[in-house]
């Protein structure tokens, strides 16, 4: 039986890699993101029978509803929601950070994620489907400059666990995948387009790749239906933990 997934943030990084991974296994994918040209390229590459492009800003609730209402019949029976669209903006300490950046992260990583989820939940319950949220290690481990980004991902983790409680007995599975450092456009976006800063961060570090995370998303989605991974935290071997800071006189 062909299954259908809606993957948000499919224009680059984890989302685009996940579209390719699921289509390779025979799934139909609704791919969302703002950059319509990138979504069209996925359709051209993988086929209009496999990928339906829905270009809109995930923060725009009316656009979301319109995109869902306009789904072709073959893409309406959604079995899996992958809440992947998200971003970090800035690395400044909280006392110097941009409030606009903070609002954008909260609107995208939190408000849009819960809106898409709420909109699809009745269908997912009906179909005994699944939700995979993309959290982050930043939601569990604080680091300087992580402030609001980490806060949004802590929300995603706790929301995921809360969903599990509410969906008890429905058969709907919920997982929060919490990656560490992975090379995508993430740092380019975080630094407002500083390619050199992005290259420097990943240089020599053997970060995870988008394909690494897509494989984890696919693994979680295709487990036997009686199994639920609640949280999946994954990092490159080259990334680990440092100690507490102490400020001295
Ligand atoms: P990318 O920047 O490569 O991809 C982000 C995706 O989110 C893009 O497709 C982008 O699409 C979409 N997106 C962002 N804002 C919006 C918006 N307002 N409306 C619609 N789509 C939006 O980064 P990643 O693939 O790395 O990030 C994917 C997820 O993984 C994010 O939630 C991120 O926080 C998380 N993550 C990333 C890690 C990393 O190290 N890379 C580690 C842990 C978690 P478009 O711009 O076209 O709208
Ligand atoms: C992205 C991982 O460590 O850059 O969520 O915050 S990190």
GROMACS .gro file of C-alpha atoms and ligand atoms in nm:
model
  304
    1UNK     CA    1   0.000   0.000   0.000
    2UNK     CA    2   0.138   0.341  -0.096
    3UNK     CA    3   0.168   0.571   0.202
    4UNK     CA    4   0.166   0.948   0.203
    5UNK     CA    5   0.373   1.192   0.408
    6UNK     CA    6   0.363   1.567   0.442
    7UNK     CA    7   0.715   1.699   0.497
    8UNK     CA    8   0.754   2.065   0.588
    9UNK     CA    9   1.072   2.249   0.500
   10UNK     CA   10   1.142   2.032   0.197
   11UNK     CA   11   1.333   2.291  -0.006
   12UNK     CA   12   1.671   2.207   0.148
   13UNK     CA   13   1.858   2.015   0.415
   14UNK     CA   14   1.683   1.739   0.608
   15UNK     CA   15   1.349   1.797   0.439
   16UNK     CA   16   1.473   1.767   0.081
   17UNK     CA   17   1.680   1.460   0.171
   18UNK     CA   18   1.378   1.304   0.342
   19UNK     CA   19   1.161   1.359   0.034
   20UNK     CA   20   1.414   1.166  -0.175
   21UNK     CA   21   1.447   0.889   0.087
   22UNK     CA   22   1.072   0.831   0.119
   23UNK     CA   23   1.004   0.849  -0.254
   24UNK     CA   24   1.281   0.594  -0.313
   25UNK     CA   25   1.079   0.360  -0.087
   26UNK     CA   26   0.757   0.421  -0.279
   27UNK     CA   27   0.591   0.688  -0.064
   28UNK     CA   28   0.396   0.984  -0.196
   29UNK     CA   29   0.514   1.315  -0.053
   30UNK     CA   30   0.358   1.655  -0.005
   31UNK     CA   31   0.661   1.882   0.002
   32UNK     CA   32   0.628   2.229   0.153
   33UNK     CA   33   0.848   2.535   0.186
   34UNK     CA   34   0.857   2.894   0.059
   35UNK     CA   35   1.096   2.846  -0.234
   36UNK     CA   36   0.866   2.722  -0.509
   37UNK     CA   37   1.150   2.671  -0.757
   38UNK     CA   38   1.318   2.420  -0.526
   39UNK     CA   39   0.994   2.230  -0.475
   40UNK     CA   40   0.935   2.224  -0.851
   41UNK     CA   41   1.285   2.084  -0.897
   42UNK     CA   42   1.192   1.796  -0.665
   43UNK     CA   43   0.876   1.733  -0.865
   44UNK     CA   44   1.079   1.736  -1.188
   45UNK     CA   45   1.338   1.500  -1.039
   46UNK     CA   46   1.104   1.252  -0.868
   47UNK     CA   47   0.778   1.276  -1.063
   48UNK     CA   48   0.445   1.454  -1.014
   49UNK     CA   49   0.283   1.123  -0.921
   50UNK     CA   50   0.523   1.098  -0.624
   51UNK     CA   51   0.574   1.458  -0.512
   52UNK     CA   52   0.313   1.729  -0.472
   53UNK     CA   53   0.463   2.075  -0.421
   54UNK     CA   54   0.288   2.315  -0.187
   55UNK     CA   55   0.474   2.646  -0.168
   56UNK     CA   56   0.373   2.870   0.119
   57UNK     CA   57   0.506   3.031   0.433
   58UNK     CA   58   0.444   2.785   0.715
   59UNK     CA   59   0.355   3.077   0.946
   60UNK     CA   60   0.060   3.170   0.724
   61UNK     CA   61  -0.236   2.973   0.859
   62UNK     CA   62  -0.468   3.070   0.572
   63UNK     CA   63  -0.208   2.960   0.318
   64UNK     CA   64  -0.170   2.630   0.503
   65UNK     CA   65  -0.543   2.569   0.494
   66UNK     CA   66  -0.560   2.661   0.125
   67UNK     CA   67  -0.273   2.425   0.043
   68UNK     CA   68  -0.439   2.138   0.232
   69UNK     CA   69  -0.776   2.207   0.073
   70UNK     CA   70  -0.611   2.206  -0.272
   71UNK     CA   71  -0.442   1.867  -0.233
   72UNK     CA   72  -0.501   1.634  -0.527
   73UNK     CA   73  -0.705   1.324  -0.436
   74UNK     CA   74  -0.401   1.097  -0.454
   75UNK     CA   75  -0.224   1.300  -0.182
   76UNK     CA   76  -0.513   1.348   0.063
   77UNK     CA   77  -0.471   1.040   0.282
   78UNK     CA   78  -0.181   1.160   0.491
   79UNK     CA   79  -0.022   0.891   0.710
   80UNK     CA   80   0.279   1.083   0.834
   81UNK     CA   81   0.350   1.443   0.925
   82UNK     CA   82   0.716   1.543   0.943
   83UNK     CA   83   0.737   1.878   1.118
   84UNK     CA   84   1.080   1.975   0.992
   85UNK     CA   85   1.054   2.340   0.880
   86UNK     CA   86   1.243   2.555   1.123
   87UNK     CA   87   1.539   2.777   1.177
   88UNK     CA   88   1.782   2.940   1.413
   89UNK     CA   89   1.853   3.310   1.372
   90UNK     CA   90   2.155   3.464   1.537
   91UNK     CA   91   2.413   3.353   1.791
   92UNK     CA   92   2.425   3.671   1.998
   93UNK     CA   93   2.380   3.658   2.375
   94UNK     CA   94   2.023   3.722   2.484
   95UNK     CA   95   2.100   4.072   2.606
   96UNK     CA   96   2.212   4.170   2.255
   97UNK     CA   97   1.991   3.948   2.039
   98UNK     CA   98   1.734   4.071   1.789
   99UNK     CA   99   1.378   4.051   1.915
  100UNK     CA  100   1.262   4.019   1.553
  101UNK     CA  101   1.479   3.709   1.515
  102UNK     CA  102   1.332   3.567   1.834
  103UNK     CA  103   0.978   3.626   1.711
  104UNK     CA  104   1.054   3.461   1.375
  105UNK     CA  105   1.193   3.151   1.547
  106UNK     CA  106   0.896   3.123   1.782
  107UNK     CA  107   0.645   3.179   1.500
  108UNK     CA  108   0.815   2.917   1.279
  109UNK     CA  109   0.949   2.653   1.517
  110UNK     CA  110   0.663   2.665   1.767
  111UNK     CA  111   0.347   2.836   1.646
  112UNK     CA  112   0.353   2.703   1.289
  113UNK     CA  113   0.446   2.354   1.410
  114UNK     CA  114   0.153   2.331   1.649
  115UNK     CA  115  -0.081   2.479   1.386
  116UNK     CA  116   0.008   2.222   1.120
  117UNK     CA  117  -0.012   1.948   1.380
  118UNK     CA  118  -0.354   2.054   1.508
  119UNK     CA  119  -0.486   2.083   1.154
  120UNK     CA  120  -0.374   1.728   1.061
  121UNK     CA  121  -0.442   1.548   1.389
  122UNK     CA  122  -0.801   1.438   1.316
  123UNK     CA  123  -0.688   1.277   0.990
  124UNK     CA  124  -0.383   1.120   1.154
  125UNK     CA  125  -0.603   0.973   1.428
  126UNK     CA  126  -0.844   0.839   1.166
  127UNK     CA  127  -0.555   0.679   0.978
  128UNK     CA  128  -0.352   0.567   1.285
  129UNK     CA  129  -0.070   0.774   1.142
  130UNK     CA  130   0.246   0.924   1.285
  131UNK     CA  131   0.409   1.255   1.364
  132UNK     CA  132   0.783   1.307   1.353
  133UNK     CA  133   0.896   1.640   1.493
  134UNK     CA  134   1.245   1.769   1.432
  135UNK     CA  135   1.373   1.902   1.761
  136UNK     CA  136   1.737   1.956   1.842
  137UNK     CA  137   2.002   1.887   2.100
  138UNK     CA  138   1.969   2.262   2.159
  139UNK     CA  139   1.638   2.184   2.329
  140UNK     CA  140   1.813   1.978   2.596
  141UNK     CA  141   2.160   2.129   2.630
  142UNK     CA  142   2.205   2.505   2.660
  143UNK     CA  143   2.496   2.680   2.493
  144UNK     CA  144   2.591   3.048   2.463
  145UNK     CA  145   2.378   3.216   2.198
  146UNK     CA  146   2.127   2.930   2.189
  147UNK     CA  147   1.871   3.122   2.397
  148UNK     CA  148   1.542   3.137   2.204
  149UNK     CA  149   1.635   2.872   1.947
  150UNK     CA  150   1.699   2.625   2.229
  151UNK     CA  151   1.375   2.736   2.393
  152UNK     CA  152   1.175   2.659   2.081
  153UNK     CA  153   1.328   2.314   2.053
  154UNK     CA  154   1.263   2.242   2.422
  155UNK     CA  155   0.901   2.323   2.342
  156UNK     CA  156   0.909   2.077   2.051
  157UNK     CA  157   1.043   1.804   2.277
  158UNK     CA  158   0.783   1.858   2.548
  159UNK     CA  159   0.500   1.906   2.299
  160UNK     CA  160   0.596   1.574   2.139
  161UNK     CA  161   0.580   1.396   2.474
  162UNK     CA  162   0.250   1.567   2.554
  163UNK     CA  163   0.106   1.455   2.222
  164UNK     CA  164   0.194   1.100   2.309
  165UNK     CA  165  -0.011   1.127   2.626
  166UNK     CA  166  -0.310   1.281   2.452
  167UNK     CA  167  -0.296   1.032   2.166
  168UNK     CA  168  -0.291   0.735   2.404
  169UNK     CA  169  -0.499   0.453   2.261
  170UNK     CA  170  -0.531   0.606   1.914
  171UNK     CA  171  -0.240   0.418   1.760
  172UNK     CA  172  -0.083   0.746   1.647
  173UNK     CA  173   0.290   0.751   1.701
  174UNK     CA  174   0.492   1.060   1.792
  175UNK     CA  175   0.869   1.099   1.788
  176UNK     CA  176   1.097   1.393   1.850
  177UNK     CA  177   1.419   1.350   1.652
  178UNK     CA  178   1.686   1.566   1.814
  179UNK     CA  179   1.993   1.609   1.594
  180UNK     CA  180   2.320   1.775   1.680
  181UNK     CA  181   2.547   1.938   1.423
  182UNK     CA  182   2.451   1.863   1.064
  183UNK     CA  183   2.570   2.049   0.756
  184UNK     CA  184   2.275   2.198   0.571
  185UNK     CA  185   2.175   2.557   0.499
  186UNK     CA  186   2.103   2.588   0.874
  187UNK     CA  187   2.412   2.793   0.960
  188UNK     CA  188   2.385   3.004   0.645
  189UNK     CA  189   2.036   3.099   0.763
  190UNK     CA  190   2.145   3.143   1.125
  191UNK     CA  191   2.421   3.387   1.024
  192UNK     CA  192   2.192   3.573   0.782
  193UNK     CA  193   2.383   3.450   0.476
  194UNK     CA  194   2.746   3.433   0.593
  195UNK     CA  195   2.881   3.145   0.381
  196UNK     CA  196   3.233   3.180   0.524
  197UNK     CA  197   3.102   3.145   0.882
  198UNK     CA  198   2.902   2.841   0.780
  199UNK     CA  199   3.199   2.678   0.606
  200UNK     CA  200   3.420   2.753   0.908
  201UNK     CA  201   3.180   2.591   1.153
  202UNK     CA  202   3.170   2.262   0.964
  203UNK     CA  203   3.533   2.256   0.841
  204UNK     CA  204   3.718   1.948   0.960
  205UNK     CA  205   3.436   1.854   1.197
  206UNK     CA  206   3.275   1.567   1.006
  207UNK     CA  207   2.925   1.693   1.080
  208UNK     CA  208   2.622   1.478   1.008
  209UNK     CA  209   2.467   1.515   0.664
  210UNK     CA  210   2.110   1.575   0.557
  211UNK     CA  211   2.102   1.216   0.430
  212UNK     CA  212   2.205   1.090   0.776
  213UNK     CA  213   1.901   1.257   0.931
  214UNK     CA  214   1.668   1.157   0.647
  215UNK     CA  215   1.767   0.796   0.715
  216UNK     CA  216   1.670   0.837   1.082
  217UNK     CA  217   1.336   0.991   0.987
  218UNK     CA  218   1.270   0.701   0.752
  219UNK     CA  219   1.376   0.446   1.013
  220UNK     CA  220   1.141   0.590   1.274
  221UNK     CA  221   0.855   0.610   1.024
  222UNK     CA  222   0.888   0.250   0.915
  223UNK     CA  223   0.923   0.076   1.251
  224UNK     CA  224   0.664  -0.193   1.327
  225UNK     CA  225   0.340  -0.015   1.429
  226UNK     CA  226   0.357  -0.134   1.791
  227UNK     CA  227   0.683   0.054   1.853
  228UNK     CA  228   0.722   0.422   1.938
  229UNK     CA  229   1.057   0.593   1.974
  230UNK     CA  230   0.979   0.890   2.197
  231UNK     CA  231   1.302   1.083   2.149
  232UNK     CA  232   1.592   1.009   1.920
  233UNK     CA  233   1.900   1.216   2.002
  234UNK     CA  234   2.179   1.189   1.747
  235UNK     CA  235   2.510   1.368   1.711
  236UNK     CA  236   2.825   1.334   1.504
  237UNK     CA  237   3.100   1.150   1.690
  238UNK     CA  238   3.308   1.468   1.674
  239UNK     CA  239   3.056   1.665   1.884
  240UNK     CA  240   3.018   1.617   2.260
  241UNK     CA  241   2.976   1.812   2.583
  242UNK     CA  242   3.179   2.072   2.770
  243UNK     CA  243   3.165   2.173   3.135
  244UNK     CA  244   2.989   2.453   3.320
  245UNK     CA  245   3.119   2.808   3.303
  246UNK     CA  246   3.233   2.997   3.612
  247UNK     CA  247   3.259   3.376   3.609
  248UNK     CA  248   3.529   3.502   3.849
  249UNK     CA  249   3.603   3.848   3.988
  250LIG     P1  250   1.777   2.420   0.620
  250LIG     O1  251   1.794   2.567   0.640
  250LIG     O2  252   1.860   2.353   0.519
  250LIG     O3  253   1.622   2.387   0.593
  250LIG     C1  254   1.521   2.453   0.663
  250LIG     C2  255   1.388   2.431   0.592
  250LIG     O4  256   1.285   2.497   0.667
  250LIG     C3  257   1.387   2.489   0.452
  250LIG     O5  258   1.324   2.399   0.363
  250LIG     C4  259   1.302   2.614   0.466
  250LIG     O6  260   1.229   2.641   0.347
  250LIG     C5  261   1.206   2.574   0.577
  250LIG     N1  262   1.149   2.692   0.640
  250LIG     C6  263   1.209   2.780   0.723
  250LIG     N2  264   1.126   2.882   0.750
  250LIG     C7  265   1.010   2.857   0.682
  250LIG     C8  266   0.888   2.926   0.667
  250LIG     N3  267   0.864   3.044   0.729
  250LIG     N4  268   0.792   2.873   0.589
  250LIG     C9  269   0.813   2.755   0.525
  250LIG     N5  270   0.926   2.684   0.535
  250LIG    C10  271   1.025   2.736   0.613
  250LIG     O7  272   1.804   2.357   0.765
  250LIG     P2  273   1.794   2.205   0.820
  250LIG     O8  274   1.754   2.109   0.716
  250LIG     O9  275   1.918   2.181   0.895
  250LIG    O10  276   1.678   2.225   0.927
  250LIG    C11  277   1.560   2.148   0.931
  250LIG    C12  278   1.517   2.138   1.076
  250LIG    O11  279   1.617   2.071   1.151
  250LIG    C13  280   1.494   2.271   1.146
  250LIG    O12  281   1.379   2.261   1.227
  250LIG    C14  282   1.619   2.288   1.232
  250LIG    O13  283   1.596   2.367   1.345
  250LIG    C15  284   1.646   2.144   1.269
  250LIG     N6  285   1.780   2.109   1.312
  250LIG    C16  286   1.890   2.134   1.234
  250LIG    C17  287   2.015   2.095   1.276
  250LIG    C18  288   2.140   2.122   1.198
  250LIG    O14  289   2.250   2.120   1.257
  250LIG     N7  290   2.132   2.144   1.067
  250LIG    C19  291   2.033   2.022   1.403
  250LIG    C20  292   1.911   2.004   1.477
  250LIG    C21  293   1.791   2.043   1.432
  250LIG     P3  294   1.217   2.784   0.274
  250LIG    O15  295   1.332   2.870   0.322
  250LIG    O16  296   1.222   2.754   0.129
  250LIG    O17  297   1.084   2.836   0.319
  251LIG     C1  298   2.098   2.267   1.556
  251LIG     C2  299   2.204   2.206   1.640
  251LIG     O1  300   2.388   2.257   1.806
  251LIG     O2  301   2.357   2.413   1.621
  251LIG     O3  302   1.973   2.251   1.613
  251LIG     O4  303   2.199   2.406   1.802
  251LIG     S1  304   2.289   2.326   1.721
   0.00000   0.00000   0.00000
